[in-house]
JSON list of C-alpha atoms in Angstrom, two decimals:
[
{"chain": "A", "resi": 459, "resn": "GLN", "atom": "CA", "xyz": [1.18, -9.30, 15.72]},
{"chain": "A", "resi": 460, "resn": "VAL", "atom": "CA", "xyz": [0.03, -8.32, 12.27]},
{"chain": "A", "resi": 461, "resn": "GLN", "atom": "CA", "xyz": [2.00, -9.28, 9.19]},
{"chain": "A", "resi": 462, "resn": "LEU", "atom": "CA", "xyz": [1.73, -7.63, 5.77]},
{"chain": "A", "resi": 463, "resn": "VAL", "atom": "CA", "xyz": [2.97, -9.19, 2.77]},
{"chain": "A", "resi": 464, "resn": "GLU", "atom": "CA", "xyz": [3.29, -7.39, -0.52]},
{"chain": "A", "resi": 465, "resn": "SER", "atom": "CA", "xyz": [3.37, -8.95, -3.92]},
{"chain": "A", "resi": 466, "resn": "GLY", "atom": "CA", "xyz": [3.09, -7.89, -7.59]},
{"chain": "A", "resi": 467, "resn": "GLY", "atom": "CA", "xyz": [6.07, -5.71, -8.11]},
{"chain": "A", "resi": 468, "resn": "GLY", "atom": "CA", "xyz": [8.72, -6.24, -10.91]},
{"chain": "A", "resi": 469, "resn": "LEU", "atom": "CA", "xyz": [10.04, -4.68, -14.06]},
{"chain": "A", "resi": 470, "resn": "VAL", "atom": "CA", "xyz": [7.84, -2.98, -16.58]},
{"chain": "A", "resi": 471, "resn": "GLN", "atom": "CA", "xyz": [8.38, -0.64, -19.44]},
{"chain": "A", "resi": 472, "resn": "ALA", "atom": "CA", "xyz": [7.20, 3.02, -19.29]},
{"chain": "A", "resi": 473, "resn": "GLY", "atom": "CA", "xyz": [3.64, 3.18, -20.11]},
{"chain": "A", "resi": 474, "resn": "GLY", "atom": "CA", "xyz": [2.99, -0.21, -18.63]},
{"chain": "A", "resi": 475, "resn": "SER", "atom": "CA", "xyz": [0.88, -1.39, -15.78]},
{"chain": "A", "resi": 476, "resn": "LEU", "atom": "CA", "xyz": [1.34, -3.32, -12.45]},
{"chain": "A", "resi": 477, "resn": "ARG", "atom": "CA", "xyz": [-0.93, -4.37, -9.87]},
{"chain": "A", "resi": 478, "resn": "LEU", "atom": "CA", "xyz": [0.35, -4.74, -6.24]},
{"chain": "A", "resi": 479, "resn": "THR", "atom": "CA", "xyz": [-1.34, -6.66, -3.67]},
{"chain": "A", "resi": 480, "resn": "CYS", "atom": "CA", "xyz": [-0.95, -6.30, 0.02]},
{"chain": "A", "resi": 481, "resn": "ALA", "atom": "CA", "xyz": [-2.47, -9.09, 2.31]},
{"chain": "A", "resi": 482, "resn": "ALA", "atom": "CA", "xyz": [-2.56, -8.69, 6.34]},
{"chain": "A", "resi": 483, "resn": "SER", "atom": "CA", "xyz": [-2.66, -11.78, 8.61]},
{"chain": "A", "resi": 484, "resn": "GLY", "atom": "CA", "xyz": [-1.89, -12.57, 12.15]},
{"chain": "A", "resi": 485, "resn": "SER", "atom": "CA", "xyz": [-3.63, -11.64, 15.14]},
{"chain": "A", "resi": 486, "resn": "ILE", "atom": "CA", "xyz": [-6.01, -9.09, 13.60]},
{"chain": "A", "resi": 487, "resn": "PHE", "atom": "CA", "xyz": [-9.12, -7.70, 15.44]},
{"chain": "A", "resi": 488, "resn": "ASP", "atom": "CA", "xyz": [-9.69, -4.83, 13.49]},
{"chain": "A", "resi": 489, "resn": "ILE", "atom": "CA", "xyz": [-7.99, -2.81, 10.49]},
{"chain": "A", "resi": 490, "resn": "GLY", "atom": "CA", "xyz": [-8.59, 0.80, 9.93]},
{"chain": "A", "resi": 491, "resn": "ALA", "atom": "CA", "xyz": [-7.11, 2.63, 7.00]},
{"chain": "A", "resi": 492, "resn": "MET", "atom": "CA", "xyz": [-4.62, 0.58, 4.72]},
{"chain": "A", "resi": 493, "resn": "GLY", "atom": "CA", "xyz": [-2.29, 2.31, 2.30]},
{"chain": "A", "resi": 494, "resn": "TRP", "atom": "CA", "xyz": [0.69, 2.36, 0.03]},
{"chain": "A", "resi": 495, "resn": "PHE", "atom": "CA", "xyz": [3.91, 4.38, 0.30]},
{"chain": "A", "resi": 496, "resn": "ARG", "atom": "CA", "xyz": [6.93, 4.25, -1.77]},
{"chain": "A", "resi": 497, "resn": "GLN", "atom": "CA", "xyz": [10.74, 4.95, -1.41]},
{"chain": "A", "resi": 498, "resn": "ALA", "atom": "CA", "xyz": [13.12, 5.86, -4.19]},
{"chain": "A", "resi": 499, "resn": "PRO", "atom": "CA", "xyz": [16.98, 5.56, -3.85]},
{"chain": "A", "resi": 500, "resn": "GLY", "atom": "CA", "xyz": [18.11, 8.40, -1.82]},
{"chain": "A", "resi": 501, "resn": "LYS", "atom": "CA", "xyz": [14.68, 9.77, -1.07]},
{"chain": "A", "resi": 502, "resn": "GLN", "atom": "CA", "xyz": [12.37, 9.79, 1.69]},
{"chain": "A", "resi": 503, "resn": "ARG", "atom": "CA", "xyz": [9.27, 7.43, 1.85]},
{"chain": "A", "resi": 504, "resn": "GLU", "atom": "CA", "xyz": [6.34, 9.03, 0.57]},
{"chain": "A", "resi": 505, "resn": "LEU", "atom": "CA", "xyz": [2.59, 8.71, 0.40]},
{"chain": "A", "resi": 506, "resn": "VAL", "atom": "CA", "xyz": [1.02, 7.05, -2.71]},
{"chain": "A", "resi": 507, "resn": "ALA", "atom": "CA", "xyz": [-2.43, 6.31, -1.64]},
{"chain": "A", "resi": 508, "resn": "THR", "atom": "CA", "xyz": [-4.63, 5.29, 1.45]},
{"chain": "A", "resi": 509, "resn": "MET", "atom": "CA", "xyz": [-8.07, 4.02, 1.86]},
{"chain": "A", "resi": 510, "resn": "THR", "atom": "CA", "xyz": [-10.13, 3.71, 4.84]},
{"chain": "A", "resi": 511, "resn": "ARG", "atom": "CA", "xyz": [-12.19, 0.96, 5.88]},
{"chain": "A", "resi": 512, "resn": "GLY", "atom": "CA", "xyz": [-15.30, 2.85, 4.75]},
{"chain": "A", "resi": 513, "resn": "GLY", "atom": "CA", "xyz": [-13.73, 3.43, 1.35]},
{"chain": "A", "resi": 514, "resn": "ILE", "atom": "CA", "xyz": [-12.50, 6.95, 1.53]},
{"chain": "A", "resi": 515, "resn": "VAL", "atom": "CA", "xyz": [-9.41, 7.42, -0.46]},
{"chain": "A", "resi": 516, "resn": "ASN", "atom": "CA", "xyz": [-6.64, 9.81, -0.72]},
{"chain": "A", "resi": 517, "resn": "TYR", "atom": "CA", "xyz": [-4.10, 9.90, -3.47]},
{"chain": "A", "resi": 518, "resn": "ALA", "atom": "CA", "xyz": [-0.62, 11.75, -3.77]},
{"chain": "A", "resi": 519, "resn": "ASP", "atom": "CA", "xyz": [-0.65, 14.14, -6.72]},
{"chain": "A", "resi": 520, "resn": "SER", "atom": "CA", "xyz": [1.93, 12.01, -8.61]},
{"chain": "A", "resi": 521, "resn": "GLY", "atom": "CA", "xyz": [-0.52, 9.06, -8.91]},
{"chain": "A", "resi": 522, "resn": "LYS", "atom": "CA", "xyz": [-3.91, 10.77, -9.36]},
{"chain": "A", "resi": 523, "resn": "GLY", "atom": "CA", "xyz": [-5.39, 9.53, -12.55]},
{"chain": "A", "resi": 524, "resn": "ARG", "atom": "CA", "xyz": [-2.96, 6.74, -12.69]},
{"chain": "A", "resi": 525, "resn": "PHE", "atom": "CA", "xyz": [-3.12, 4.74, -9.68]},
{"chain": "A", "resi": 526, "resn": "THR", "atom": "CA", "xyz": [-6.06, 3.31, -8.10]},
{"chain": "A", "resi": 527, "resn": "ILE", "atom": "CA", "xyz": [-6.21, 1.85, -4.57]},
{"chain": "A", "resi": 528, "resn": "SER", "atom": "CA", "xyz": [-8.83, -0.80, -3.67]},
{"chain": "A", "resi": 529, "resn": "ARG", "atom": "CA", "xyz": [-9.27, -3.17, -0.67]},
{"chain": "A", "resi": 530, "resn": "ASP", "atom": "CA", "xyz": [-11.24, -6.37, 0.16]},
{"chain": "A", "resi": 531, "resn": "ASN", "atom": "CA", "xyz": [-12.04, -6.12, 3.80]},
{"chain": "A", "resi": 532, "resn": "ALA", "atom": "CA", "xyz": [-13.05, -9.64, 4.21]},
{"chain": "A", "resi": 533, "resn": "LYS", "atom": "CA", "xyz": [-9.55, -10.60, 3.06]},
{"chain": "A", "resi": 534, "resn": "ASN", "atom": "CA", "xyz": [-7.75, -7.98, 4.88]},
{"chain": "A", "resi": 535, "resn": "THR", "atom": "CA", "xyz": [-6.14, -7.10, 1.51]},
{"chain": "A", "resi": 536, "resn": "VAL", "atom": "CA", "xyz": [-5.45, -3.83, -0.30]},
{"chain": "A", "resi": 537, "resn": "TYR", "atom": "CA", "xyz": [-4.44, -3.45, -3.85]},
{"chain": "A", "resi": 538, "resn": "LEU", "atom": "CA", "xyz": [-2.82, -0.90, -5.73]},
{"chain": "A", "resi": 539, "resn": "GLN", "atom": "CA", "xyz": [-3.41, -0.70, -9.57]},
{"chain": "A", "resi": 540, "resn": "MET", "atom": "CA", "xyz": [-0.82, 1.14, -11.33]},
{"chain": "A", "resi": 541, "resn": "ASN", "atom": "CA", "xyz": [-1.27, 2.28, -15.03]},
{"chain": "A", "resi": 542, "resn": "SER", "atom": "CA", "xyz": [0.75, 4.60, -17.40]},
{"chain": "A", "resi": 543, "resn": "LEU", "atom": "CA", "xyz": [3.83, 3.97, -15.35]},
{"chain": "A", "resi": 544, "resn": "LYS", "atom": "CA", "xyz": [6.76, 6.22, -15.72]},
{"chain": "A", "resi": 545, "resn": "PRO", "atom": "CA", "xyz": [10.41, 5.83, -14.84]},
{"chain": "A", "resi": 546, "resn": "GLU", "atom": "CA", "xyz": [10.00, 8.21, -11.83]},
{"chain": "A", "resi": 547, "resn": "ASP", "atom": "CA", "xyz": [7.62, 5.50, -10.23]},
{"chain": "A", "resi": 548, "resn": "THR", "atom": "CA", "xyz": [10.57, 3.38, -9.72]},
{"chain": "A", "resi": 549, "resn": "ALA", "atom": "CA", "xyz": [10.84, 2.68, -5.98]},
{"chain": "A", "resi": 550, "resn": "VAL", "atom": "CA", "xyz": [10.31, 0.08, -3.34]},
{"chain": "A", "resi": 551, "resn": "TYR", "atom": "CA", "xyz": [6.61, 0.16, -2.60]},
{"chain": "A", "resi": 552, "resn": "TYR", "atom": "CA", "xyz": [5.48, -0.50, 0.94]},
{"chain": "A", "resi": 553, "resn": "CYS", "atom": "CA", "xyz": [2.02, -1.52, 2.39]},
{"chain": "A", "resi": 554, "resn": "ASN", "atom": "CA", "xyz": [0.78, -0.20, 5.79]},
{"chain": "A", "resi": 555, "resn": "ALA", "atom": "CA", "xyz": [-2.26, -0.81, 7.86]},
{"chain": "A", "resi": 556, "resn": "ASP", "atom": "CA", "xyz": [-3.55, 0.79, 10.82]},
{"chain": "A", "resi": 557, "resn": "ALA", "atom": "CA", "xyz": [-4.74, -2.13, 12.99]},
{"chain": "A", "resi": 558, "resn": "ARG", "atom": "CA", "xyz": [-5.44, -3.47, 16.47]},
{"chain": "A", "resi": 559, "resn": "THR", "atom": "CA", "xyz": [-4.96, -7.04, 17.87]},
{"chain": "A", "resi": 560, "resn": "THR", "atom": "CA", "xyz": [-7.63, -7.01, 20.50]},
{"chain": "A", "resi": 561, "resn": "ARG", "atom": "CA", "xyz": [-10.81, -5.07, 21.07]},
{"chain": "A", "resi": 562, "resn": "LEU", "atom": "CA", "xyz": [-9.10, -3.05, 23.93]},
{"chain": "A", "resi": 563, "resn": "SER", "atom": "CA", "xyz": [-5.75, -2.64, 22.26]},
{"chain": "A", "resi": 564, "resn": "ASN", "atom": "CA", "xyz": [-4.72, 0.54, 20.57]},
{"chain": "A", "resi": 565, "resn": "PHE", "atom": "CA", "xyz": [-4.52, 0.93, 16.86]},
{"chain": "A", "resi": 566, "resn": "ARG", "atom": "CA", "xyz": [-0.95, 1.04, 15.49]},
{"chain": "A", "resi": 567, "resn": "ILE", "atom": "CA", "xyz": [0.76, 1.18, 12.16]},
{"chain": "A", "resi": 568, "resn": "TYR", "atom": "CA", "xyz": [2.09, -1.93, 10.65]},
{"chain": "A", "resi": 569, "resn": "TRP", "atom": "CA", "xyz": [4.55, -2.13, 7.74]},
{"chain": "A", "resi": 570, "resn": "GLY", "atom": "CA", "xyz": [5.22, -4.68, 5.00]},
{"chain": "A", "resi": 571, "resn": "GLN", "atom": "CA", "xyz": [8.82, -5.43, 3.88]},
{"chain": "A", "resi": 572, "resn": "GLY", "atom": "CA", "xyz": [8.13, -3.86, 0.47]},
{"chain": "A", "resi": 573, "resn": "THR", "atom": "CA", "xyz": [8.12, -4.90, -3.10]},
{"chain": "A", "resi": 574, "resn": "GLN", "atom": "CA", "xyz": [10.34, -3.40, -5.74]},
{"chain": "A", "resi": 575, "resn": "VAL", "atom": "CA", "xyz": [8.89, -1.72, -8.72]},
{"chain": "A", "resi": 576, "resn": "THR", "atom": "CA", "xyz": [11.12, -0.79, -11.63]},
{"chain": "A", "resi": 577, "resn": "VAL", "atom": "CA", "xyz": [9.84, 1.34, -14.72]},
{"chain": "A", "resi": 578, "resn": "SER", "atom": "CA", "xyz": [12.38, 1.23, -17.59]},
{"chain": "A", "resi": 579, "resn": "SER", "atom": "CA", "xyz": [12.44, 4.08, -20.24]}
]
C-alpha cells in the first residue's frame, strides 16, 4: 500500500501564502503523476494542479499565476505553493499520486486524508 500525508494547511488572511506538502510512503515501486485537488463545502472535488514525474504541469484556471506545484522525486514528495490567497480558495486540499507497488502491478490512484486551508477576508 501507499500512504500520502499532507501538511501545511491552516488559517491565513486574504493575500497571504501557504505551502502544502504531501509525502508518499509505503510499498512504492514507482510514482507517476502527483497532484493536488480541493473540495469546498457543498462542492465537488476539483483539480488544482498536477505534475508528471518528468515535470509536465497542469493547473486549473483558478490557480494559474498564483499557485505553483513542484515535486522531489527522490523524496516522493509533492508541494503546492499558494500565493495571493483568496477566500474562495478555502477548502480541504487533497494530494493524490498515481503509483504502483511492484514492477508488475498496475498503477492506481492513491489519496491523502486532506488538509484544511481557510482564507479569511
